[in-house]
PDB file of C-alpha atoms in Angstrom:
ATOM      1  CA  UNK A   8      74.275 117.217  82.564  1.00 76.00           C
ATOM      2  CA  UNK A   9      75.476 116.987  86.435  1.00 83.00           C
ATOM      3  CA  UNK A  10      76.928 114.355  88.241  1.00 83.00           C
ATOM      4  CA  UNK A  11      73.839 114.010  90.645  1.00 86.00           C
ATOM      5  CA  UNK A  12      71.623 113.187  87.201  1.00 89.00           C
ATOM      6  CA  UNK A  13      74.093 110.199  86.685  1.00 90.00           C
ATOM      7  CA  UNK A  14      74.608 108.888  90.645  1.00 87.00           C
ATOM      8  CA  UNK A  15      72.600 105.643  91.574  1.00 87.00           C
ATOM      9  CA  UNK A  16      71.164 105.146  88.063  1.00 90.00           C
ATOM     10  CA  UNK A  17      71.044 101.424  87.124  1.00 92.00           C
ATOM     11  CA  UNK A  18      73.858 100.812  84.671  1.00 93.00           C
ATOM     12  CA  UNK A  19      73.966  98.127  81.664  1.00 95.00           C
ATOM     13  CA  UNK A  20      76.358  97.065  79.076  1.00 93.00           C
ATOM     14  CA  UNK A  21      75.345  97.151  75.589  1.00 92.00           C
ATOM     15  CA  UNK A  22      73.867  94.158  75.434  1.00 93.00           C
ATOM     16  CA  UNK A  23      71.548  94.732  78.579  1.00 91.00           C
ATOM     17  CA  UNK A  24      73.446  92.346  81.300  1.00 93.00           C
ATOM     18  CA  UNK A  25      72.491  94.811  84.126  1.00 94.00           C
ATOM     19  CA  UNK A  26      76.207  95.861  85.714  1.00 92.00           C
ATOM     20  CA  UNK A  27      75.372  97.578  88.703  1.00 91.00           C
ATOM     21  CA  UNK A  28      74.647 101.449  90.128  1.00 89.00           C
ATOM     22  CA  UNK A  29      76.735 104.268  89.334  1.00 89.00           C
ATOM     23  CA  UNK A  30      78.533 105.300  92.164  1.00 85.00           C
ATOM     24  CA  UNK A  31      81.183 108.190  90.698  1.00 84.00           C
ATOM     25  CA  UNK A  32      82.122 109.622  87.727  1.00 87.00           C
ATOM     26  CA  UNK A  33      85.861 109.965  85.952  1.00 88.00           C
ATOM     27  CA  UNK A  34      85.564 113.839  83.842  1.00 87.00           C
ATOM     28  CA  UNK A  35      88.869 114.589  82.109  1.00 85.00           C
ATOM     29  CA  UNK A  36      90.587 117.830  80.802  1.00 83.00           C
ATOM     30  CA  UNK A  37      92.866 118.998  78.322  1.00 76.00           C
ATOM     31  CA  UNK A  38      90.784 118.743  75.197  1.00 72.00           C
ATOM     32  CA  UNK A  39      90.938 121.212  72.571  1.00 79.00           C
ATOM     33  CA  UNK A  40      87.718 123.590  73.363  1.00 80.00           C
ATOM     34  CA  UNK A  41      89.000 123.543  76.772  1.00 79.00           C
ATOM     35  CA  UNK A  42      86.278 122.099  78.423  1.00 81.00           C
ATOM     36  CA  UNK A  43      85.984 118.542  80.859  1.00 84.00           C
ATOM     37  CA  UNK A  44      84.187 115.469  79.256  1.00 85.00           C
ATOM     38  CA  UNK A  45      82.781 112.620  81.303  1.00 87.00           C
ATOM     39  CA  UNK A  46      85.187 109.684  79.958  1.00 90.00           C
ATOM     40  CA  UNK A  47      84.178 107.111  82.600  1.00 91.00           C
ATOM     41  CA  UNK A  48      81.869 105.798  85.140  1.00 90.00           C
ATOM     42  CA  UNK A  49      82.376 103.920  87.858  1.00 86.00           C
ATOM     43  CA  UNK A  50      79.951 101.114  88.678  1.00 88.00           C
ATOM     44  CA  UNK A  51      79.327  98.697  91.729  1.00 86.00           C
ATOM     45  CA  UNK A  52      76.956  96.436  92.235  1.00 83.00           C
ATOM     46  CA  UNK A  53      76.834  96.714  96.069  1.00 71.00           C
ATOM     47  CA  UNK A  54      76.198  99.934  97.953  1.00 61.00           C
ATOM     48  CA  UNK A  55      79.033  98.696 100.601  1.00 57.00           C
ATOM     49  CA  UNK A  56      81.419  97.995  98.389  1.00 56.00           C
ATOM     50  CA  UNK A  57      82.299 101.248  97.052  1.00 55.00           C
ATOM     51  CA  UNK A  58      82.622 103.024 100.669  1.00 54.00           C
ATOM     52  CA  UNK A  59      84.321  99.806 102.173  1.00 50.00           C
ATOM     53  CA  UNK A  60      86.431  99.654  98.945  1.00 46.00           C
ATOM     54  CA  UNK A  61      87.736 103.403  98.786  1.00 50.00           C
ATOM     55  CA  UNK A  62      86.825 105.086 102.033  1.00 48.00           C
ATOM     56  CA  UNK A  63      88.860 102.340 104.379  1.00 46.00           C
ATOM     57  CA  UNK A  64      90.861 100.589 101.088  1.00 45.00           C
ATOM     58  CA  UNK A  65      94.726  99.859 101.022  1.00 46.00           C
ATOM     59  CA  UNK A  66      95.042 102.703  98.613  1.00 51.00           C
ATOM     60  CA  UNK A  67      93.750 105.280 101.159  1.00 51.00           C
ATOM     61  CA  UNK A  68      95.545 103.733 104.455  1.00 49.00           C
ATOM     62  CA  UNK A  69      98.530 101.438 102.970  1.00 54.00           C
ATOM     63  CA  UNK A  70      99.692 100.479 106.289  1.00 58.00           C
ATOM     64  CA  UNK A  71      96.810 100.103 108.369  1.00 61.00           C
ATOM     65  CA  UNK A  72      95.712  96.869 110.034  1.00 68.00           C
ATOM     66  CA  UNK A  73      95.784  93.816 107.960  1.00 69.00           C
ATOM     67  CA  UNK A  74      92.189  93.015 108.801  1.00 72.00           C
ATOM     68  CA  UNK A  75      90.569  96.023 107.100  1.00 65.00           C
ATOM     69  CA  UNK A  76      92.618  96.133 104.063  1.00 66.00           C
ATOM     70  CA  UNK A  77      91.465  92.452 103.454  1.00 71.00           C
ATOM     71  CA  UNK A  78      87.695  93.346 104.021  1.00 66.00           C
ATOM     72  CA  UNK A  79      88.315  96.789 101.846  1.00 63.00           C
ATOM     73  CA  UNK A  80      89.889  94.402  99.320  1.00 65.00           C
ATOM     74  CA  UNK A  81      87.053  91.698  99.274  1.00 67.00           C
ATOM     75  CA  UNK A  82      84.151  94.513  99.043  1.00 61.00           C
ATOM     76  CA  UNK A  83      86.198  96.610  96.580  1.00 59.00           C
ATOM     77  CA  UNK A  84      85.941  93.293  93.868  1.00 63.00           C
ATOM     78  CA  UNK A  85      82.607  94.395  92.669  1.00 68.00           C
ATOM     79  CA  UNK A  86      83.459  98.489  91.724  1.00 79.00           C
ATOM     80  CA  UNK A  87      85.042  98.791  87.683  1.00 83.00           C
ATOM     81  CA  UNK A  88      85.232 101.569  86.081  1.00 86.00           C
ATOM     82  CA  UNK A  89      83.741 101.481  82.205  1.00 90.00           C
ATOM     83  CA  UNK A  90      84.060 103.735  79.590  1.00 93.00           C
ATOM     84  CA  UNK A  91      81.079 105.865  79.769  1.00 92.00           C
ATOM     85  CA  UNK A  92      80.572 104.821  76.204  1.00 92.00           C
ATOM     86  CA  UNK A  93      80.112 101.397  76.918  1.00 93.00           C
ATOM     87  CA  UNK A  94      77.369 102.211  79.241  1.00 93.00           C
ATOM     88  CA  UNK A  95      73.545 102.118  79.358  1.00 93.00           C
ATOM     89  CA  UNK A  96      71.755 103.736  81.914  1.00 92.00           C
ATOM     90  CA  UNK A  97      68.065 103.121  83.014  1.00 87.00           C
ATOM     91  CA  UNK A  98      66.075 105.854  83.190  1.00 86.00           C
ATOM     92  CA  UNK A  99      68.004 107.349  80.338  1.00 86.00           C
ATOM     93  CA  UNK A 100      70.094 110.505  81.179  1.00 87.00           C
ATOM     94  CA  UNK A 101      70.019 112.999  78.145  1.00 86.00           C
ATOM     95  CA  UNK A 102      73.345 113.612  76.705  1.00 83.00           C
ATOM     96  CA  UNK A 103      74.753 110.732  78.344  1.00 86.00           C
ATOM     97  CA  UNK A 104      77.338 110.045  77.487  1.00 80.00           C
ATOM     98  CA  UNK A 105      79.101 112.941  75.993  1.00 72.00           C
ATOM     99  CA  UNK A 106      76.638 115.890  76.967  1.00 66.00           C
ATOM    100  CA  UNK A 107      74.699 117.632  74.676  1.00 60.00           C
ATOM    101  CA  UNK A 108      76.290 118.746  71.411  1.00 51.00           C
ATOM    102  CA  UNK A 109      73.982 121.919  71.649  1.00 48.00           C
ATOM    103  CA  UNK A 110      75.533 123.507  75.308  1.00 47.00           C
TER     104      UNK A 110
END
């Protein structure tokens, strides 16, 4: 599975309340075989609110003008990140979320 298989896919929670898009992905190391696992997903439900958010947020320029690290802060409100377990995504992805136990 690749990231690009998982980006803009329509995301839902388990009991189908539609979340958002996917706009990243969270992979984590240091498992036993060695290898990265997807662990997370990060979901918005605006396009503008994940490059507002983290391209121009308070986290990237801490003390830049007030004005845009209000606006990043509004627009950033709609990104969470979710357990990729506790995700549904429409189409389906195979091996979502944990890859395929076969590869």
């Amino acid at each position: 599975m690749r990231a690009g298989e998982l980006l803009g896919r329509a995301a839902y929670d388990l009991h189908g309340r539609r979340l958002g898009r996917v706009v990243d992905v969270v992979v984590r190391g240091g498992f036993p075989d060695g290898r990265l696992r997807l662990t997370d997903v990060i979901v918005t439900r605006h396009w503008w609110s994940r490059v507002v958010g983290r391209l121009i947020g308070a986290e990237r320029h801490p003390s830049g003008p007030w004005v845009i690290r209000v606006v990043a802060r509004a627009g950033s409100r709609s990104s969470r990140q979710l357990p990729a377990d506790q995700v549904q995504l429409l189409p389906p992805v195979r091996g979502f979320p944990f890859g395929d136990p076969g590869s």
